[in-house]
Structures are given as structure tokens and as C-alpha cells.
Amino acid sequence: MQNVVTVKEPQSSVNLALGYALFAAAVVGSYAGVLFTPTGIERIFTNHYDFWACLGLALAGWIVRSVGGHKGVIVTMTVLASFIILTLHQPMLLRYLTFAALLFSMGLYGMVQSRNAVRVLLSIELMLNAVNINLIAFSRYVDPVALKGQLFVIFVLTVAAAEAAVGLAVVLAIYRSRQTVDMDKFTLLKW
Amino acid sequence: MFANGDEIFKISRLTLAWLTIIFTIVWMVCWGVGIGLPMLLSQQLGDQANLANEILRAVTPVIAILVFIPINAMFMVLIERRALALWTVRKGPNRVGPDGNLQTAADAVKLLLKEDITPTGADAAMHTFAPILFFAPSIIGAVPLLAAVTNDHPLFHILNLPTGIFYVLAAGALPVVALVMAGWASNNKYSLVGGLRSAAQAISYEIPLVLSLVTVCLMAGTLDLVKIAQQQAGGILNWNLLGGGALVGLNQALGGGGAKALEAAYPMGPVSYICAGLLVCSLIISFWLYLTGACAEINRIPFDLPEAESELVSGYNTEYSGMKFAIFFLAEFTNLFVVASVTTVMFLGGGDNPIPPYILDKIPGIPQMVAAIRDSFFCQTLHIINPETLFATLWVIAKVYGLVIFAILIRATLPRFRIDQLMAFGWKRLIPLSLIVFIIVVFAREFVNIHG
Amino acid sequence: MGQDLLPPLLSAPGVETWAFYILTTLSICLAIAVLADRVVIRSGFILIGVFGTISGIFLLLSAQFLALAQIMIYAVGITLMVVIALMLTNPRLEREQAVVYYDESLPPLAKIFASCKRNLSLWVSVLSFVTLYSALIGENHWPLSDQAVSPDAVKVLGEALVTNYSIPFEFSSVLLLAALMGAVMLAKGESKNRDDDNVAIVDEAKKQENNLALQR
């Protein structure tokens, strides 16, 4: 562990490029699902715009990053632009679902990445909200009469409230005994 | 006999004059934007003006609220200081203008001209955003009330929501977050403690508040504010304060329905009468529960611990000055007004006359007066006066400002709670009481035929 | 906003799209800020904005009741609890430090792998989004319905809650009660020991006072 040092900001352009490459691969992969639909092949060959646009975004982001742009701004702009590109020509239901998926993955990232235990709870709330959007979108577009989706959202709200109360109480109890809420320090059960 | 008779006279004169000025201005603005201007435009342009007229009608309620809130807050500050002076046997504001009546105008000018300070180490964005988040919900929450208090006037009809009361409650819950935000962003320990206290207090007292309103909604069978207000029409016995519709049968019997109406409304004889009595008691208790919870929610004095000046300098707004402080100040009085309006609509019959129509019609002169107003030039041609709305609005104003003055009387009378007393009172007294009332209402309403 | 105004306004061409994109843009920006802000308490406050915009999206989906419930429960209740917990567990209101372990001595390829390992959670989340999105694209034949949501949706919900879904409803109330009691028990914790500590501290202080008095 002697070699490990703390630096302010690592050289992460390679990392970022890899990320964009993976994102582009993801867009390509998303076509894999289309391939099995009847008009899938024509769609891939006629609608190239989102693939090329995402690739262009990746390139632009990489260039701006290597010139020295602010990381948060680039990430935000890229996420937003790719979200708009991916949803603009979709039906309304699919837009809501894509937004929910994006929010869910952001919550997932926060949950895994955060070191503060309260921020983990906060990310879980984000994920639950994404699920709620999914349920309400389906109840609006698929089942607007019986509204079963909205019913389930009521239960999700209840469970989320209970979860937040108990989770925060656990965090407070841990803080009282360990004087920290850093997730990396809770290693009592690690072997 | 009246040691301060002329003070009382002065306050009454001030109230009448100010209320006349406020509501004349607000109504003239509303009429100008919503009716007068569209009429003029259609005369000049014909059908081309339809879109513009629709937009004008849609923005009327917002303009009405935006005009109303600042003048109303100025009036309420003045009346509060005067009434406090009366009840604590002091002299109120008496320097600026005649009898000190321009004091709040001078205060407003002073606040607007003051330097706006952001303390060192404060989170500037949050510090600026907190007053906005505190003020905006009180405007938004006042919006669906407009249709309810004006007896569903066509100008304000678009604001009527099917989930009206829930909307008002959701808007009323938001300011708490703003107080915590203001307390944290000020980088001041007193502010932080004030904000946290307000959060704890609001969360505890929101439960009895919401439960008491849920009781009323259970009796009314709807969340729509306009429907709740209209159900209570027809005299004081129909008001939700007295049984939430349990006495409608009695009212009908007195109004000429006789024993048949009694039989229809109370089908089970003595059991129904006992249940009606229980309902009346529970609804009166819920009325007081609502007033208590609302007092705590808007930090009025027996519960104003977040800004207790003997313990925390001024609580969450210690570090605020100038315009931002003025917004906090404005919002507090707007909240008081909103709470009084909610009480009026939910418990005191909205714009309903306390005297039932079967008595009112027998008083000589009143039907003729209503007919004369209805036939007059103002009503028929210019639509300045709408007789249904006019009397409803007058009653609403009387009730709302009566409640405001009652809140001021409480402030002059009661001492402040201690924080542990406050919590114990909320959790050990009010919440069990509201639950008991709720359960009694759930069972008792089965034995009475409510609202016909 | 009103019951008469919202459906025709939303059915006008483009309005729902524009509202959707404005709300989602705000929401995504605020969500990124929640995850990225170094001051945890501030990110707790920003979460209110995320919940507010999501409640706007619920309004777009004509779920009025749930939009208001979202504001009341999430934006006020849960966020307030989170913020207070943050203030209690972070008494000095300090910023989280961006600690990055970065090994200088590795060869270039190993450096890349190390950086991938550091950002593993990013890959996981990107992959999860990709999986979800491709699943959505591939499964795009739901039985869509053209009917509008009924204006008295609240009534439908209420009736369903006390008829078909009454058992889950009861269970959720039991769950809430259990969570309430559990949270109180957990948060109260070792009050007895702490009281003993306080008593000991008070005793010590008294002894010291006595000693001082004796010395004088």
C-alpha cells in the first residue's frame, strides 16, 4: 500500500473514452433487440441517426474533456443529449419508460458509488421513484380505467416511507456507536 | 365602562376602511382583466380577440392573488399590532400618518430599501432560494381556494380541482422544507436550531391537522373544495362545524319538512339522535384540532418556537435582511390568511349565510334588496356585481378576518410552549384525540343520513 | 391546472412533448447534482427538486392524486427526514473528500484496468441502462389503450383499495406501524447507558465543585 497516493484528479480521458465506446456499443446492442422484429432490419438501415448522433456526442465529449472542460457539465450535457436523441422519435410511453430507466441507473450508480450511508438511502429513493414513473406510465397508456399501476404506486410510497424511516434510524444507530457514516468503515462482517 | 372604547372604535374603523379598499381594488383589477378588457376587445376586434380573451381570463386568478397578497399582508400587520396593543393595554403604532395607520407602509419601504446581506460561509444559492420556496406554496395553495370562497364564480372556475383540499395540504407542507433550508444555509447555529425545531413541530402537528380535515372529507364524501362549500349551504345547522351534515335533517324539519324530514334523516330513532350528537361533538373537536395544528404549522404564537426570540435570536430568519426578510414576513401573514380561508371553507360553510333561508326570506326588505341588486345596471350590463358571489364573498371576508382576529387574540393571551411540552402535547394529546374522533365519526355516520 | 383545463391543453399537439422534455431535463440535471454534490446536505435539498419535477411528470400522466402524494410524502416527509439525519450524522457540516487511490508505478495497461476497476459502478449503471433500454426497444408491442384516464380517478383508487386490494392495504398499515415502532426503538437505542453517563458526568462535576469549594 506504500505506492498508493491520493491525487486530486486522475487522468481519466482514457476512462471516459472507454465509457463512450461502451455507450456506443450499447446503442448498437439496443438494435439487437430490433433485429428480431419483422421490420427490424429496414429500421437499422434507414434510421441511423441515433447511433451516429451518440457517437458524435462521444467524440465531442472526449474532445472537450481533453481540452479541459468541466467534468460535471460534460457528463450532464452528454446524458441529456443522448436521452433526447434516444427518445425523440419514440412513442410517448417509451419516452417515459426510457426516462425511468435513466433515473433508475443513476440511482444505481449513486447507491453503489456513495460512501455516505445517507446518500445511499437517497439514491434508493431515486430508484423507487423511477419504478413509480414506470408504473404510472403503464397505468396511463395500457390500463387507464382500472388504474392498477397507480394502486401499486400507493403501496410503493408506503413501503418507501417505512424504508426511509427504518433506514435512517439504522444509520443513526450506527453513527452513535461508530461515530461515522462512511460505508467503507462498516466492515465488521467482512472476512 | 369601556376604558379603551375609542381604541376599539379606531380598530373597527380601520378594519372596515382597509377591507373596503383592499377588496375594491382586487375586484376592480379582476373585473378589468377578466371581464372588462375582454368585453372591450370583443367590441373592437370581434372574433379575433377570442384567444386573447381566453388568456386574459386564465391569468385573472393569478393576478388577483398577486395584487391581493401584499396589500393584505400590510393590513394584517397593522391590525395585528393595533389589536395586540388593545389587548395588552398599550398604545399601538401612532407616529406615521393619521393614528399611525401608515406605519406598515413605512416598514415596507424600509425593508425594500435595506441592504441585502448574505452572511460569510453561507450557502448563497440556498440562502436565496429558501424565501422563494417559503413564499411560493402559499400563493399556489391559495389558488384552489379562490373558487371555493367566491361560490364558484365563473372567473375562478378553472382553478377548481377534484383533489382540492389535498392540493392545499401538499402546498402547506412545503414551507417547512424552506425553513430547514433557510436555517441550514444561514451558517448560524440559532438559525439551524430554529429550522430543525420548525421541522419537528410541523411533522408532529401535521398529523392531527390532516386527520381533522380527513374527518371532514369523510363526512362530505369528496375532496373538492367547491363541493364541500356548496354542501354546507342553507344556514348554520348545515355547516361542517356542527356535525358535518348530521343536522341537515333538523334543518329541513325546521324549514317546513316536519316530522317526515326528521324520519328520513334519522332512520333509527334514538340511536340516530345519539349518533348525530356524537358527530356534532366530534366535528367541533376536529375544528379545534385543525386550528391548533394550523397554528403550529404556520408558527403562530403559542407554537412559535422556531423564532422564539428569548431562546433563539430570531430563529431561522436571524440572518435575513432586506427583501428576503420581507418575503418571509409576507409569507407568514399569507399563510395565516390561507389557513383562515381553509377553516372557513371546510368548517364554517364557505360563503354561506348563517341565517337559514326560511328565516331570511321572512325578514322584510331583504328579498327586494337582492332583486334590486340583480336588476341593476352594474349587474346586468357590466357584470361588476354578481349577486350570488357578492353575498358569499362578504360572508367569507367576515369569517376569515374573524378567524384572523381570533388568532391575534390567542397571540395576545397565551404564553409560548416549551419545546418538550410542545412535543408531548402534540404526540400524547392531539394525535390520540384526533384518532379517537376519526373512529367515532367512521362509526357514527352509518346511523345518520348525511346531506339528505 | 383545473379539471377543465388540463386534458384539452395536453391534447394540443406538442404540448405534452414540450412539457415532458422540460421536466425531464430539469429532473436529470438535478439528479446528477444530487449524486455529484460534495456537500451531502445540499444534495438532500436538491432531491426536493427531483421529486418536484417527478411529481410534475405524474401530473402529465394525469395522476393528480399521486402527484400531490408525491409532494407530500417524498418531497416533504422523506427529504426532511433525510436532511435531518444528515445534519445529525454530519455535525461539522463538512464536505465529502474526493479520495482517489491512484497507483503511479503501474504499467500503462494495468493503469487502464485499475481505472476501470475504480469506476466499476459507472459501468454497472451504464450497462443496466443499456439493458433496460434494449429491452424496451425489443418489447415495444404493448396493448396500448386510447381511453383517457377518468376524471374521478381518486374514486376508482379508493374503491379498489377497500375492495380488491384491501389485504395489501391492511398489510401496508401493519408495515407502517411496525416501521414506526422499529424506527423509534432503533433511534432511541442506548438511552439508558447514556443517562448513566450523564449522571456520572454530573456527579463528577459536583465533586469538582465541592473540591473547588474546599480549596477555597
PDB file of C-alpha atoms in Angstrom, chain A residues 81-177:
ATOM      1  CA  ALA A  81     -28.351  14.927 -25.261  1.00  0.00           C
ATOM      2  CA  SER A  82     -28.245  11.169 -25.550  1.00  0.00           C
ATOM      3  CA  PHE A  83     -31.533  10.945 -23.637  1.00  0.00           C
ATOM      4  CA  ILE A  84     -33.196  13.341 -26.054  1.00  0.00           C
ATOM      5  CA  ILE A  85     -31.717  11.544 -29.079  1.00  0.00           C
ATOM      6  CA  LEU A  86     -32.815   8.152 -27.816  1.00  0.00           C
ATOM      7  CA  THR A  87     -36.385   9.257 -27.090  1.00  0.00           C
ATOM      8  CA  LEU A  88     -37.249  11.909 -29.648  1.00  0.00           C
ATOM      9  CA  HIS A  89     -38.763   9.598 -32.243  1.00  0.00           C
ATOM     10  CA  GLN A  90     -40.328   7.142 -29.852  1.00  0.00           C
ATOM     11  CA  PRO A  91     -43.976   6.946 -28.823  1.00  0.00           C
ATOM     12  CA  MET A  92     -44.889   8.732 -25.605  1.00  0.00           C
ATOM     13  CA  LEU A  93     -44.976   5.626 -23.418  1.00  0.00           C
ATOM     14  CA  LEU A  94     -41.476   4.636 -24.432  1.00  0.00           C
ATOM     15  CA  ARG A  95     -40.200   8.113 -23.571  1.00  0.00           C
ATOM     16  CA  TYR A  96     -41.481   7.826 -20.031  1.00  0.00           C
ATOM     17  CA  LEU A  97     -40.030   4.337 -19.722  1.00  0.00           C
ATOM     18  CA  THR A  98     -36.643   5.459 -21.013  1.00  0.00           C
ATOM     19  CA  PHE A  99     -36.619   8.340 -18.561  1.00  0.00           C
ATOM     20  CA  ALA A 100     -37.431   5.925 -15.759  1.00  0.00           C
ATOM     21  CA  ALA A 101     -34.631   3.612 -16.892  1.00  0.00           C
ATOM     22  CA  LEU A 102     -32.183   6.506 -16.903  1.00  0.00           C
ATOM     23  CA  LEU A 103     -33.239   7.618 -13.437  1.00  0.00           C
ATOM     24  CA  PHE A 104     -33.005   4.040 -12.210  1.00  0.00           C
ATOM     25  CA  SER A 105     -29.457   3.610 -13.489  1.00  0.00           C
ATOM     26  CA  MET A 106     -28.453   6.930 -11.958  1.00  0.00           C
ATOM     27  CA  GLY A 107     -29.860   5.789  -8.647  1.00  0.00           C
ATOM     28  CA  LEU A 108     -27.990   2.500  -9.033  1.00  0.00           C
ATOM     29  CA  TYR A 109     -24.743   4.364  -9.655  1.00  0.00           C
ATOM     30  CA  GLY A 110     -25.283   6.520  -6.596  1.00  0.00           C
ATOM     31  CA  MET A 111     -26.146   3.545  -4.460  1.00  0.00           C
ATOM     32  CA  VAL A 112     -23.007   1.616  -5.382  1.00  0.00           C
ATOM     33  CA  GLN A 113     -20.652   4.574  -5.511  1.00  0.00           C
ATOM     34  CA  SER A 114     -21.594   6.640  -2.462  1.00  0.00           C
ATOM     35  CA  ARG A 115     -19.574   6.354   0.694  1.00  0.00           C
ATOM     36  CA  ASN A 116     -22.033   8.264   2.849  1.00  0.00           C
ATOM     37  CA  ALA A 117     -24.710   5.883   4.105  1.00  0.00           C
ATOM     38  CA  VAL A 118     -27.418   8.560   3.944  1.00  0.00           C
ATOM     39  CA  ARG A 119     -26.617   9.276   0.318  1.00  0.00           C
ATOM     40  CA  VAL A 120     -27.114   5.578  -0.384  1.00  0.00           C
ATOM     41  CA  LEU A 121     -30.610   5.837   1.062  1.00  0.00           C
ATOM     42  CA  LEU A 122     -31.160   8.931  -1.049  1.00  0.00           C
ATOM     43  CA  SER A 123     -30.199   7.029  -4.203  1.00  0.00           C
ATOM     44  CA  ILE A 124     -32.560   4.220  -3.267  1.00  0.00           C
ATOM     45  CA  GLU A 125     -35.348   6.801  -3.103  1.00  0.00           C
ATOM     46  CA  LEU A 126     -34.407   7.877  -6.639  1.00  0.00           C
ATOM     47  CA  MET A 127     -34.655   4.263  -7.837  1.00  0.00           C
ATOM     48  CA  LEU A 128     -38.042   3.815  -6.190  1.00  0.00           C
ATOM     49  CA  ASN A 129     -39.232   6.954  -7.952  1.00  0.00           C
ATOM     50  CA  ALA A 130     -38.102   5.566 -11.283  1.00  0.00           C
ATOM     51  CA  VAL A 131     -40.183   2.468 -10.587  1.00  0.00           C
ATOM     52  CA  ASN A 132     -43.150   4.696  -9.750  1.00  0.00           C
ATOM     53  CA  ILE A 133     -42.825   6.510 -13.079  1.00  0.00           C
ATOM     54  CA  ASN A 134     -42.836   3.143 -14.846  1.00  0.00           C
ATOM     55  CA  LEU A 135     -45.959   2.002 -13.055  1.00  0.00           C
ATOM     56  CA  ILE A 136     -47.854   5.240 -13.654  1.00  0.00           C
ATOM     57  CA  ALA A 137     -46.844   5.390 -17.311  1.00  0.00           C
ATOM     58  CA  PHE A 138     -48.164   1.864 -17.857  1.00  0.00           C
ATOM     59  CA  SER A 139     -51.367   2.640 -15.977  1.00  0.00           C
ATOM     60  CA  ARG A 140     -51.856   5.753 -18.130  1.00  0.00           C
ATOM     61  CA  TYR A 141     -51.241   4.139 -21.508  1.00  0.00           C
ATOM     62  CA  VAL A 142     -52.192   0.495 -21.042  1.00  0.00           C
ATOM     63  CA  ASP A 143     -54.776   0.407 -18.263  1.00  0.00           C
ATOM     64  CA  PRO A 144     -56.389   3.860 -17.898  1.00  0.00           C
ATOM     65  CA  VAL A 145     -59.680   2.572 -16.497  1.00  0.00           C
ATOM     66  CA  ALA A 146     -58.794   0.317 -13.576  1.00  0.00           C
ATOM     67  CA  LEU A 147     -55.561   2.214 -12.778  1.00  0.00           C
ATOM     68  CA  LYS A 148     -53.809  -0.760 -11.199  1.00  0.00           C
ATOM     69  CA  GLY A 149     -50.449   0.894 -11.716  1.00  0.00           C
ATOM     70  CA  GLN A 150     -51.436   3.861  -9.586  1.00  0.00           C
ATOM     71  CA  LEU A 151     -52.582   1.479  -6.870  1.00  0.00           C
ATOM     72  CA  PHE A 152     -49.198  -0.161  -6.791  1.00  0.00           C
ATOM     73  CA  VAL A 153     -47.571   3.243  -6.605  1.00  0.00           C
ATOM     74  CA  ILE A 154     -49.559   3.910  -3.437  1.00  0.00           C
ATOM     75  CA  PHE A 155     -48.077   0.753  -1.926  1.00  0.00           C
ATOM     76  CA  VAL A 156     -44.604   1.691  -3.120  1.00  0.00           C
ATOM     77  CA  LEU A 157     -44.998   5.079  -1.441  1.00  0.00           C
ATOM     78  CA  THR A 158     -45.950   3.377   1.818  1.00  0.00           C
ATOM     79  CA  VAL A 159     -43.038   0.978   1.676  1.00  0.00           C
ATOM     80  CA  ALA A 160     -40.657   3.798   0.756  1.00  0.00           C
ATOM     81  CA  ALA A 161     -41.754   5.829   3.750  1.00  0.00           C
ATOM     82  CA  ALA A 162     -41.263   2.846   6.052  1.00  0.00           C
ATOM     83  CA  GLU A 163     -37.924   2.060   4.461  1.00  0.00           C
ATOM     84  CA  ALA A 164     -36.678   5.622   4.835  1.00  0.00           C
ATOM     85  CA  ALA A 165     -37.701   5.751   8.499  1.00  0.00           C
ATOM     86  CA  VAL A 166     -36.076   2.440   9.420  1.00  0.00           C
ATOM     87  CA  GLY A 167     -33.035   3.039   7.227  1.00  0.00           C
ATOM     88  CA  LEU A 168     -32.331   6.432   8.752  1.00  0.00           C
ATOM     89  CA  ALA A 169     -32.848   5.026  12.251  1.00  0.00           C
ATOM     90  CA  VAL A 170     -30.284   2.313  11.457  1.00  0.00           C
ATOM     91  CA  VAL A 171     -27.867   4.936  10.152  1.00  0.00           C
ATOM     92  CA  LEU A 172     -28.330   6.993  13.315  1.00  0.00           C
ATOM     93  CA  ALA A 173     -27.769   3.919  15.488  1.00  0.00           C
ATOM     94  CA  ILE A 174     -24.594   3.054  13.576  1.00  0.00           C
ATOM     95  CA  TYR A 175     -23.418   6.628  13.818  1.00  0.00           C
ATOM     96  CA  ARG A 176     -23.942   6.573  17.547  1.00  0.00           C
ATOM     97  CA  SER A 177     -21.750   3.514  18.007  1.00  0.00           C
TER      98      SER A 177
END
